[in-house]
PDB file of C-alpha atoms in Angstrom:
ATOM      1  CA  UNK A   1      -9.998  21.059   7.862  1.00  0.00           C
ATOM      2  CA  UNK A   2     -13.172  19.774   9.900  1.00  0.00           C
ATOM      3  CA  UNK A   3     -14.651  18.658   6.841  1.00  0.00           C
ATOM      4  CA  UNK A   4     -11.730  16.795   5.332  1.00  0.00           C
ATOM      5  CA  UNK A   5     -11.030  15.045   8.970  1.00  0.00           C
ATOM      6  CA  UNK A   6     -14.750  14.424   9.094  1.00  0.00           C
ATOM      7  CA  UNK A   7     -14.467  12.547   5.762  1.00  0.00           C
ATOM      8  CA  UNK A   8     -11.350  10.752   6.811  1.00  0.00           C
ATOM      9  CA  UNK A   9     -13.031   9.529  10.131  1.00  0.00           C
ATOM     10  CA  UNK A  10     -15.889   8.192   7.836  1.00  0.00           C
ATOM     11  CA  UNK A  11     -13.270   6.922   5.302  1.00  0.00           C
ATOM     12  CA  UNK A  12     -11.857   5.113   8.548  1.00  0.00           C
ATOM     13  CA  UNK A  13     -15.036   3.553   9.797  1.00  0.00           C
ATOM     14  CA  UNK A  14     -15.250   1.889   5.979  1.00  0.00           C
ATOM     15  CA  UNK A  15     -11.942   0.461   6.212  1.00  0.00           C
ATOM     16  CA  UNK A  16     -12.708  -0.681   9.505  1.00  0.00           C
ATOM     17  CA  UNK A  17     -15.797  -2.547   8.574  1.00  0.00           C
ATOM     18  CA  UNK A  18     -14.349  -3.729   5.237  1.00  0.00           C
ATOM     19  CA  UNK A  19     -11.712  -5.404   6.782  1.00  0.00           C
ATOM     20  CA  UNK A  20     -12.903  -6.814   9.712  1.00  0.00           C
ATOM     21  CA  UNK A  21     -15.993  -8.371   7.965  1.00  0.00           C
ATOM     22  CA  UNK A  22     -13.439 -10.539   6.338  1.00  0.00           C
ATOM     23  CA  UNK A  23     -12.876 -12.018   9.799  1.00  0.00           C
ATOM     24  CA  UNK A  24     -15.470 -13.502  10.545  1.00  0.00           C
ATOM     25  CA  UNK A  25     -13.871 -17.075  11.243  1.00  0.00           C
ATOM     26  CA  UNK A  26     -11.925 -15.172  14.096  1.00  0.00           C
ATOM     27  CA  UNK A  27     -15.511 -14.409  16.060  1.00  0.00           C
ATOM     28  CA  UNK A  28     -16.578 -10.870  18.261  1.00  0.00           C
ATOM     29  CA  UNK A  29     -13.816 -10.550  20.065  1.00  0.00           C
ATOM     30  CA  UNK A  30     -11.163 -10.813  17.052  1.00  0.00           C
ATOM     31  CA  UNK A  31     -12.983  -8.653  15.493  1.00  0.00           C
ATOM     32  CA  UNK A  32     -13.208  -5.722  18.235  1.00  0.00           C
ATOM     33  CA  UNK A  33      -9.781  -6.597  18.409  1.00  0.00           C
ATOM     34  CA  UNK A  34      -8.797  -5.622  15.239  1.00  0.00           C
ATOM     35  CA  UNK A  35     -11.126  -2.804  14.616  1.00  0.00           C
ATOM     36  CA  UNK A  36      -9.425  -1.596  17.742  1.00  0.00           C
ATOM     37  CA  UNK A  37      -5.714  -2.172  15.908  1.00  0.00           C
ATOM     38  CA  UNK A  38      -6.944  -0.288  13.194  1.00  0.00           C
ATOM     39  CA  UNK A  39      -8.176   2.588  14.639  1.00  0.00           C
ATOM     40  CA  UNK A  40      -5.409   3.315  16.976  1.00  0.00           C
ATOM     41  CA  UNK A  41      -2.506   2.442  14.346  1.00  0.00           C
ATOM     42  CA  UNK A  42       0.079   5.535  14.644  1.00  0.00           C
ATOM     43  CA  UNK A  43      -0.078   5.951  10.888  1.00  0.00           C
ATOM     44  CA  UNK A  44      -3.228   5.500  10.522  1.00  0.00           C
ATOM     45  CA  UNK A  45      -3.765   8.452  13.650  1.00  0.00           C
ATOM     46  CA  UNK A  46      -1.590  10.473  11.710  1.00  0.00           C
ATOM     47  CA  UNK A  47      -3.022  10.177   8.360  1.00  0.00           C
ATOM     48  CA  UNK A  48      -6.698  11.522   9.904  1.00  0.00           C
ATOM     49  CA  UNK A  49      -4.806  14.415  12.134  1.00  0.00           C
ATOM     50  CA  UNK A  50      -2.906  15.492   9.180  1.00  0.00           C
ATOM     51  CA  UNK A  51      -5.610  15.320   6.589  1.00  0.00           C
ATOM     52  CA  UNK A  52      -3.602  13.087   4.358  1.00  0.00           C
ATOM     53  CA  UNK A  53      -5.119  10.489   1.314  1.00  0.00           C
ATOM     54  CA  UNK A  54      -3.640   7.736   2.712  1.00  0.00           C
ATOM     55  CA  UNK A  55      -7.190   6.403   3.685  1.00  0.00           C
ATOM     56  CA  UNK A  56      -8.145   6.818   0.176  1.00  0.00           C
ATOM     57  CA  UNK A  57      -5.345   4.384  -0.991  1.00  0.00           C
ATOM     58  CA  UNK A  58      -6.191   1.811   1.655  1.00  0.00           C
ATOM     59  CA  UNK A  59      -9.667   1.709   0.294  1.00  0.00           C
ATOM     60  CA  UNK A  60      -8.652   1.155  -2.885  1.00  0.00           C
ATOM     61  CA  UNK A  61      -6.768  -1.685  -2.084  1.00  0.00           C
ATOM     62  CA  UNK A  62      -9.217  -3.336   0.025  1.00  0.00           C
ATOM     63  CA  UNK A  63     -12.080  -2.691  -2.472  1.00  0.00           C
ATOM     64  CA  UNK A  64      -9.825  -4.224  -5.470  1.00  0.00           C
ATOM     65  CA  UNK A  65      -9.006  -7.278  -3.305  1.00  0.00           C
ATOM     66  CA  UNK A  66     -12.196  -8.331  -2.498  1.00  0.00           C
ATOM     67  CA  UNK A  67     -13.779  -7.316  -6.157  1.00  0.00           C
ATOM     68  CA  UNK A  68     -10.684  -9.642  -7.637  1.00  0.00           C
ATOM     69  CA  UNK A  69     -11.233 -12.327  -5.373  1.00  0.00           C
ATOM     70  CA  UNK A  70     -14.763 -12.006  -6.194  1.00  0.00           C
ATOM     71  CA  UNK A  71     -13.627 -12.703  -9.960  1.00  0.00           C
ATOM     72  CA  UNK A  72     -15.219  -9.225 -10.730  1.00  0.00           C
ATOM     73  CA  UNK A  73     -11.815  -8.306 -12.569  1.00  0.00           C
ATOM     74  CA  UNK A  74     -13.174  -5.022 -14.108  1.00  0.00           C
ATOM     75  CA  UNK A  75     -14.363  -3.745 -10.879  1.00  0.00           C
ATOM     76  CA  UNK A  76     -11.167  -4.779  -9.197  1.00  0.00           C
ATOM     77  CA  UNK A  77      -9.434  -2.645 -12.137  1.00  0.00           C
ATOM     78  CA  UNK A  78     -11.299   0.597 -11.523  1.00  0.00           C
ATOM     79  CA  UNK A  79     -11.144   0.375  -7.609  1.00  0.00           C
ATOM     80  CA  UNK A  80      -7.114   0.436  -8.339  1.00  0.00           C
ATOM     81  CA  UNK A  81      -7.816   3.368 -10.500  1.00  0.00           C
ATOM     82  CA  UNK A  82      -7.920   4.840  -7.102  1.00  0.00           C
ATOM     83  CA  UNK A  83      -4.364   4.669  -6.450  1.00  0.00           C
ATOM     84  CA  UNK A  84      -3.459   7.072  -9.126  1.00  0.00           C
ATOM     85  CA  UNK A  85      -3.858  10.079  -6.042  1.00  0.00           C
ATOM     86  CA  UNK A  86      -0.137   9.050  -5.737  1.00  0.00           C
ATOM     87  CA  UNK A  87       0.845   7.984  -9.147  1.00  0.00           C
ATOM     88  CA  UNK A  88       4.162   5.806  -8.012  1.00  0.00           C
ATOM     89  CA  UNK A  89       1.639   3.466  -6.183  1.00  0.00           C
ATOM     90  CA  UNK A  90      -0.021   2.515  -9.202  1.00  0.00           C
ATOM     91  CA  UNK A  91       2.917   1.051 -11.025  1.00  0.00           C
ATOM     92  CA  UNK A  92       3.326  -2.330  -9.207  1.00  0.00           C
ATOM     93  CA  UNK A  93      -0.249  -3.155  -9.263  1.00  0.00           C
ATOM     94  CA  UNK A  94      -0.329  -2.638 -13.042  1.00  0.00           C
ATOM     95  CA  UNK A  95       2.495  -4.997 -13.603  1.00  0.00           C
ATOM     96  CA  UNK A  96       0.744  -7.974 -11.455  1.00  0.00           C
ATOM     97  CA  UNK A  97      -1.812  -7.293 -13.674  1.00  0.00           C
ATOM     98  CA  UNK A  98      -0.189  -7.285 -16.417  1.00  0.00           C
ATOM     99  CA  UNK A  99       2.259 -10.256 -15.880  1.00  0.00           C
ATOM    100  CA  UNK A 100      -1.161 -12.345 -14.923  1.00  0.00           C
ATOM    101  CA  UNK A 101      -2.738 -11.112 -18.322  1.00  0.00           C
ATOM    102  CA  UNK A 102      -5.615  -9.926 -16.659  1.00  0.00           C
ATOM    103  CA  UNK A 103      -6.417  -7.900 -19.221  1.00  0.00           C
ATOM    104  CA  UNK A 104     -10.148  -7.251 -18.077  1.00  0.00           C
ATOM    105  CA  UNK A 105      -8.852  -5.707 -14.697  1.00  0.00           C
ATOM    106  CA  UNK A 106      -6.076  -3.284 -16.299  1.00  0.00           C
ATOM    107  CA  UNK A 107      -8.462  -1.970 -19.063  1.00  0.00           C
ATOM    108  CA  UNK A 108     -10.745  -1.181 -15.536  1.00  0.00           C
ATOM    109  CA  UNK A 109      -7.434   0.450 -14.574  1.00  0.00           C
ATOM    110  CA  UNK A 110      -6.805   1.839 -17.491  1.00  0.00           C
ATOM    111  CA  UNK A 111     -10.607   3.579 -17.863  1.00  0.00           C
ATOM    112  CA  UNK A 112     -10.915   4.618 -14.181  1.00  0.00           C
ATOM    113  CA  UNK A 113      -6.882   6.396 -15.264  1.00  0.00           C
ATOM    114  CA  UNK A 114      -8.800   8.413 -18.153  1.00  0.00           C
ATOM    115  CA  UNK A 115     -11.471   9.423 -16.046  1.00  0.00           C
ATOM    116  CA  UNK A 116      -8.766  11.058 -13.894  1.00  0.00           C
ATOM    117  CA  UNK A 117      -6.498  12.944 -16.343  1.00  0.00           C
ATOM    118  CA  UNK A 118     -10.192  13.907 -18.352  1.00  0.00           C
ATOM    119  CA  UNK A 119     -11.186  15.249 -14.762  1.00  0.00           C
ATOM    120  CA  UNK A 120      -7.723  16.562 -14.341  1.00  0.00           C
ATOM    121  CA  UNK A 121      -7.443  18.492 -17.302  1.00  0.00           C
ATOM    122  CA  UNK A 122     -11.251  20.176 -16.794  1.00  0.00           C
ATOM    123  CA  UNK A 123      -9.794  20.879 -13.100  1.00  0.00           C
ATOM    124  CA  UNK A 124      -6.014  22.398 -14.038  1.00  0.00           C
ATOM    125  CA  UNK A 125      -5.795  22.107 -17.885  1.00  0.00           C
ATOM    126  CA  UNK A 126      -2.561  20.922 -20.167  1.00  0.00           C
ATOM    127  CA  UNK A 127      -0.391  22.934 -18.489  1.00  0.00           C
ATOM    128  CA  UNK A 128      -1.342  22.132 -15.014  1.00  0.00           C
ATOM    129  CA  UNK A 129      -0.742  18.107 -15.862  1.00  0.00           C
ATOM    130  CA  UNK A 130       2.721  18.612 -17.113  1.00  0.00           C
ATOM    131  CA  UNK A 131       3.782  21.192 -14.313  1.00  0.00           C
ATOM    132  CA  UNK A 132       2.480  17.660 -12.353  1.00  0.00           C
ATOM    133  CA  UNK A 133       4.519  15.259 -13.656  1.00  0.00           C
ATOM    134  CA  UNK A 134       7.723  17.861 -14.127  1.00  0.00           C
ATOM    135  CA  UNK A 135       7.225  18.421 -10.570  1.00  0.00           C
ATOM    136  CA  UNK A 136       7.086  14.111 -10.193  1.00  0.00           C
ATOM    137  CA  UNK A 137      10.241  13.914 -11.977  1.00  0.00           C
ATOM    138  CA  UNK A 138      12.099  16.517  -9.965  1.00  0.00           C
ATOM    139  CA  UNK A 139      11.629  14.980  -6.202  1.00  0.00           C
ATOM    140  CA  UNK A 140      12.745  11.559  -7.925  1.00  0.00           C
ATOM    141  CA  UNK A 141      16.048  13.238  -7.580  1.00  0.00           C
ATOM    142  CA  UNK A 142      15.605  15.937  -5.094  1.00  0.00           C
ATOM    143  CA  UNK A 143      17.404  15.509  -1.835  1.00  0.00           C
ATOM    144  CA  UNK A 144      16.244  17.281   1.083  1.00  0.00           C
ATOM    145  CA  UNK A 145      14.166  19.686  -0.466  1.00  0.00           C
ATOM    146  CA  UNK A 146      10.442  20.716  -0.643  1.00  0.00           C
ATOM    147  CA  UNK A 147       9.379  19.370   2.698  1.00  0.00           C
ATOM    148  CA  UNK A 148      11.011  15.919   1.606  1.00  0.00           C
ATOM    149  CA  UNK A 149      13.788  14.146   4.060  1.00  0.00           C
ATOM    150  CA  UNK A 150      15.363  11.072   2.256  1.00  0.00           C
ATOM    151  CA  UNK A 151      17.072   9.662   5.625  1.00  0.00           C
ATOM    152  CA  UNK A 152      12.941   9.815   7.716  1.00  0.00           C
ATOM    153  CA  UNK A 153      11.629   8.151   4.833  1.00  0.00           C
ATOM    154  CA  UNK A 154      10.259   4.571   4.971  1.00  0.00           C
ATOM    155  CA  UNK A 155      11.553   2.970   1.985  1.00  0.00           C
ATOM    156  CA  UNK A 156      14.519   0.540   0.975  1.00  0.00           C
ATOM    157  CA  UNK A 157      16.308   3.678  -0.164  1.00  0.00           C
ATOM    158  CA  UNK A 158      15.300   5.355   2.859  1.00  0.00           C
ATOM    159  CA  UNK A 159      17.222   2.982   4.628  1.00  0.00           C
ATOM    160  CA  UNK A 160      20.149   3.604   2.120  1.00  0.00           C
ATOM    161  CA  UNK A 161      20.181   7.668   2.846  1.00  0.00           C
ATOM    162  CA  UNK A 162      20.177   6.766   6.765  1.00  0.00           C
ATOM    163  CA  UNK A 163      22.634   3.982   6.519  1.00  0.00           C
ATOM    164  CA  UNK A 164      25.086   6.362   4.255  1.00  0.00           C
ATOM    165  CA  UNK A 165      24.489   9.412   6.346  1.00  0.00           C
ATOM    166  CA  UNK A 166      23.694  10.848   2.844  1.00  0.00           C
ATOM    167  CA  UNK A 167      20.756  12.943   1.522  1.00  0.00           C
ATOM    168  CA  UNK A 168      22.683  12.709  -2.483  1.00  0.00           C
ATOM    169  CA  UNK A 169      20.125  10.426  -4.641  1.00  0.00           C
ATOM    170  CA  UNK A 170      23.424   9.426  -6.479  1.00  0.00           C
ATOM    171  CA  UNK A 171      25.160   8.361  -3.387  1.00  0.00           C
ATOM    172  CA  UNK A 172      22.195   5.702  -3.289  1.00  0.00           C
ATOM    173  CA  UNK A 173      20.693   5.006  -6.833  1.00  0.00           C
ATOM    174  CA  UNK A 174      22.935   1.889  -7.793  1.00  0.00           C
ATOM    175  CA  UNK A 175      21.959   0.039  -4.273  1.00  0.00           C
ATOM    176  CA  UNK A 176      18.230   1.066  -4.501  1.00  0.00           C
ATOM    177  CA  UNK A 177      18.036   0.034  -8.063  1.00  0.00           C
ATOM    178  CA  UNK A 178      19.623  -3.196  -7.064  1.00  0.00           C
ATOM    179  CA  UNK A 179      17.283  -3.742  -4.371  1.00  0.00           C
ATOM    180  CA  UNK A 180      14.478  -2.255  -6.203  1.00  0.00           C
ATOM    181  CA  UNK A 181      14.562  -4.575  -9.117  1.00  0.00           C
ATOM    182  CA  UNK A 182      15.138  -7.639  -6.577  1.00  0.00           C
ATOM    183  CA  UNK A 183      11.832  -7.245  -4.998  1.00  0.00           C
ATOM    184  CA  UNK A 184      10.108  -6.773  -7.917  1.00  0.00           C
ATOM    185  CA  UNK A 185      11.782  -9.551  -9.205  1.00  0.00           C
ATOM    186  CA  UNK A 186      10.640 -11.877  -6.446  1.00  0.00           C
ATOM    187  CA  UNK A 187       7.029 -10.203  -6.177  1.00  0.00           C
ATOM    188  CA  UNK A 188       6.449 -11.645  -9.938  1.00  0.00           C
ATOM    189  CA  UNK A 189       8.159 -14.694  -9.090  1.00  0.00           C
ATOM    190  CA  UNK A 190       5.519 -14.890  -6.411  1.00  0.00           C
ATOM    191  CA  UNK A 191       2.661 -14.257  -8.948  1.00  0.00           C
ATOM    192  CA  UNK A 192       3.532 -17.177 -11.399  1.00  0.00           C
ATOM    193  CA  UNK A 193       1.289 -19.240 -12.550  1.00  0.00           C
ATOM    194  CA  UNK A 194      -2.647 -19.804 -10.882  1.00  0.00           C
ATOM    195  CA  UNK A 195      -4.451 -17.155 -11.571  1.00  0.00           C
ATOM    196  CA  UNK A 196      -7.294 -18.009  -8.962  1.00  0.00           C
ATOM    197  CA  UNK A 197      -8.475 -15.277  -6.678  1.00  0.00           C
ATOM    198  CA  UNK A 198     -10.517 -17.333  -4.308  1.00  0.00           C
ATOM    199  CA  UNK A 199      -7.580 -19.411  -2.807  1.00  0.00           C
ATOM    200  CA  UNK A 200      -5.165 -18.316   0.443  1.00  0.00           C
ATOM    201  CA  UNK A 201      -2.840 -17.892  -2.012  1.00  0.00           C
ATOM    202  CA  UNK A 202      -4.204 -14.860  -3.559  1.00  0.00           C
ATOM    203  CA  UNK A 203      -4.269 -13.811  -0.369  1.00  0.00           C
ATOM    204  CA  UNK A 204      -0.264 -13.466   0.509  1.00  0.00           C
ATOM    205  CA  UNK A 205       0.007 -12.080  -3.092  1.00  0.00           C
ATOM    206  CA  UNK A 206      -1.989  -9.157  -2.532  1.00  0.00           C
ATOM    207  CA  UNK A 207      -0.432  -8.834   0.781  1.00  0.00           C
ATOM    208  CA  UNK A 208       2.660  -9.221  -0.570  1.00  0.00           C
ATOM    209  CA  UNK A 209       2.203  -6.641  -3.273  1.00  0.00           C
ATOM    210  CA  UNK A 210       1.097  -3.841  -0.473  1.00  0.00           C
ATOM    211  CA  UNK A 211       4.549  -4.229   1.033  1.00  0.00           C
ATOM    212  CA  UNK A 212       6.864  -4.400  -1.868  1.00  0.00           C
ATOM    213  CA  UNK A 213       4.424  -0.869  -3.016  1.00  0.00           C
ATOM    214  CA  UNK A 214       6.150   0.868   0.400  1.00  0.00           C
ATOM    215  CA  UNK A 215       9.513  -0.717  -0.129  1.00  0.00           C
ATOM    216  CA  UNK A 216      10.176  -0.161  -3.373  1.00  0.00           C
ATOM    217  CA  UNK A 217       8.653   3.407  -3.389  1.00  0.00           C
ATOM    218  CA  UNK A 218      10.756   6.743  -3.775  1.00  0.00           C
ATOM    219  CA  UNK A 219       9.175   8.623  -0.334  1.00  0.00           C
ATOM    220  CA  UNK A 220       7.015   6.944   2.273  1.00  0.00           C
ATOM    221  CA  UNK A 221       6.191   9.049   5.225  1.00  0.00           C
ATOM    222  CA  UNK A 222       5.005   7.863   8.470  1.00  0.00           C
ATOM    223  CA  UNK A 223       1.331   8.459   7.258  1.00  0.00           C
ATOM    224  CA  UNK A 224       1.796   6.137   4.493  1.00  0.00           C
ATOM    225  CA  UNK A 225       2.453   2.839   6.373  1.00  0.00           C
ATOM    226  CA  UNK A 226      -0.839   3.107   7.437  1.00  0.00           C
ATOM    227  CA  UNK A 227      -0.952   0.623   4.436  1.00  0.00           C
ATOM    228  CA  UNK A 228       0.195  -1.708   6.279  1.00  0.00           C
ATOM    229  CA  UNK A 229      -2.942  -1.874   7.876  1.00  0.00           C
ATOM    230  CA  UNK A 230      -4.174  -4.208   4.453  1.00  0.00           C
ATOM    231  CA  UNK A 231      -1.641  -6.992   5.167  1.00  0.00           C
ATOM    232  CA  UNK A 232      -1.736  -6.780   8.486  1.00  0.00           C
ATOM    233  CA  UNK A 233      -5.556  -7.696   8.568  1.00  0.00           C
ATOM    234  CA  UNK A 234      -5.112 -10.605   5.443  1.00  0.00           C
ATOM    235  CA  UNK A 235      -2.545 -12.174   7.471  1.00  0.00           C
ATOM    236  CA  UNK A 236      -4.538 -12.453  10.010  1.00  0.00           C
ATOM    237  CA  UNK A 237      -7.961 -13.854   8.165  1.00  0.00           C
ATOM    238  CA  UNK A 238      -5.374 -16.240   6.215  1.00  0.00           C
ATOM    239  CA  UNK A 239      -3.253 -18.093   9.365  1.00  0.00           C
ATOM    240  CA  UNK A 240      -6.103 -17.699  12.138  1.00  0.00           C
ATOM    241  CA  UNK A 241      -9.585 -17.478  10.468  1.00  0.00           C
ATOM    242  CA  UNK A 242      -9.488 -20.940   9.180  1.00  0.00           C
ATOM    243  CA  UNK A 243      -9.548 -22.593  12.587  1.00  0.00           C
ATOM    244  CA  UNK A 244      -6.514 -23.856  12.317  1.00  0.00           C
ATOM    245  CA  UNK A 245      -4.142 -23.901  15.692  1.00  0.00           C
ATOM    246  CA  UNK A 246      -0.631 -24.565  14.280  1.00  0.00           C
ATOM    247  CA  UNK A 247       2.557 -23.063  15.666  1.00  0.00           C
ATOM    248  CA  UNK A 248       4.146 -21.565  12.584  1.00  0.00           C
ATOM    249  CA  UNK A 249       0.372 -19.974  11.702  1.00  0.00           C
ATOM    250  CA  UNK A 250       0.656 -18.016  15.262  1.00  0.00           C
ATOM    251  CA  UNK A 251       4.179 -16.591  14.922  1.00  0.00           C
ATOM    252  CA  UNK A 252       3.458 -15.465  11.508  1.00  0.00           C
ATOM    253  CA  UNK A 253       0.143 -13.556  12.846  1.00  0.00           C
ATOM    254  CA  UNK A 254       2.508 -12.378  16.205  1.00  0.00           C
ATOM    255  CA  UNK A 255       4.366 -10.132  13.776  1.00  0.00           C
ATOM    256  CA  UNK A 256       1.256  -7.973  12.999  1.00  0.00           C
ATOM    257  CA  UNK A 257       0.800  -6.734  16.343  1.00  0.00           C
ATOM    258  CA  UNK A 258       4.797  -6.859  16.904  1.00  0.00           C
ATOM    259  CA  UNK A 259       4.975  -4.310  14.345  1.00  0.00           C
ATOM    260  CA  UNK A 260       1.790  -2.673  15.800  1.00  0.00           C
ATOM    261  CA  UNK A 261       3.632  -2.146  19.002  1.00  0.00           C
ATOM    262  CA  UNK A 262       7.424  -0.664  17.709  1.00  0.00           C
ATOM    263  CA  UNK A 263       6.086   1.686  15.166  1.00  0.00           C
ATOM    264  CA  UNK A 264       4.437   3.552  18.297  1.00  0.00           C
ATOM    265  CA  UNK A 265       7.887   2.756  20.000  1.00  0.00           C
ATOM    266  CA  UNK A 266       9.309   4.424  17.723  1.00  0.00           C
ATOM    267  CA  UNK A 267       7.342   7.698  17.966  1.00  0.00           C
ATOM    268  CA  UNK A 268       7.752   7.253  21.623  1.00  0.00           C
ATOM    269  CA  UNK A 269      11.158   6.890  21.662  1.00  0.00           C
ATOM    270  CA  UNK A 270      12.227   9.931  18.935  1.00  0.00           C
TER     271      UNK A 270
END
């Protein structure tokens, strides 16, 4: 346990200085400031206390966006590769990629992938993968069962179970796949056309992309919106690094620490 938390602090201080290097328009104090956010964000507490990967997957998405916006498209591809610790995060990054026909960044996706299931099989074998993916299948329709509470989860259909008083993954499937395929719908949408990686734009994509991952996913525990922690930071480089001072810009950016500030209500509160 002290070793894992040990690499999970260090994990932490990488995302830390990652991120906040990107802010350098926002000057010292900024800076401490959000190095400060990001250290002390519940989830992200939780995620070091508890040992979980979720550190891993922030990495990987901070790594990929600044190798993609740094046109280096195959690096960008393998850093993703990182996401397949949770498999079901992987999916809507592959489909940007592959609706943008950046083919250079999924075949990086799709080598880091067979580095995994080669390292996979030496580590578990055949029969290990497929008692993985039977096991995938089976919480996709599990209620509350093994450790897994559909109405504490942080998801669109989290919301559903809590909202229906239900834990039955039938009393919910039509509305989640409804909603489901709406925000993917709109997250495409979103990715039309440029396919530049140096412009703001590319910015509220990827940002964009980190939050339909957690809403569209099957189970998303409080850990795991320590993702949140990626868009939170963009948002902030986008509307306030640039110098500019407009109104709209600041109430955009007062959501980030808004949210900051009721997820530890929340745990306060419960």
């Amino acid at each position: 346990y002290l070793a894992w938390t040990s690499a999970n602090i260090a994990l932490l201080a990488i995302v830390c200085q990652r991120l906040v290097s990107t802010l350098s328009g926002m000057g010292p104090r900024g800076q401490l400031g959000a190095m400060v956010g990001i250290s002390t964000f519940l989830p992200v507490t939780i995620a070091v206390v508890q040992g979980q990967f979720s550190l891993v997957v922030i990495l990987s998405l901070v790594l990929a966006w600044q190798a993609l916006r740094s046109s280096q498209e195959l690096r960008g591809g393998l850093w993703l590769s990182l996401l397949l610790i949770k498999p079901p995060l992987v999916v809507l990054p592959a489909l940007v990629l592959l609706w943008q026909r950046r083919l250079t960044a999924l075949g990086g996706l799709a080598l880091g992938g067979v580095f995994f299931v080669v390292a996979s099989l030496i580590a578990v074998g055949w029969d290990g993968l497929q008692g993985y993916a039977r096991m995938l299948l089976g919480l996709s329709t599990a209620g509350d069962a093994y450790g897994i509470h559909p109405q504490a989860m942080h998801t669109w259909r989290g919301f559903l179970h809590l909202f229906l008083g239900t834990d039955d993954p039938n009393a919910v499937m039509f509305w989640w796949g409804l909603g489901v395929a709406l925000a993917v719908g709109l997250l495409l949408w979103s990715w039309r056309g440029d396919r530049g990686t140096t412009t703001g734009q590319f910015d509220l994509r990827w940002s964009l992309l980190v939050i339909a991952m957690l809403f569209t996913s099957l189970h998303v525990n409080s850990h795991d919106l320590s993702l949140l922690v990626v868009p939170g930071i963009i948002l902030a480089r986008h509307f306030l690094g640039g110098g500019r001072d407009r109104l709209l810009d600041k109430l955009v950016v007062a959501l980030v620490p808004l949210g900051y500030l009721a997820v530890w209500a929340s745990f306060i509160t419960t």
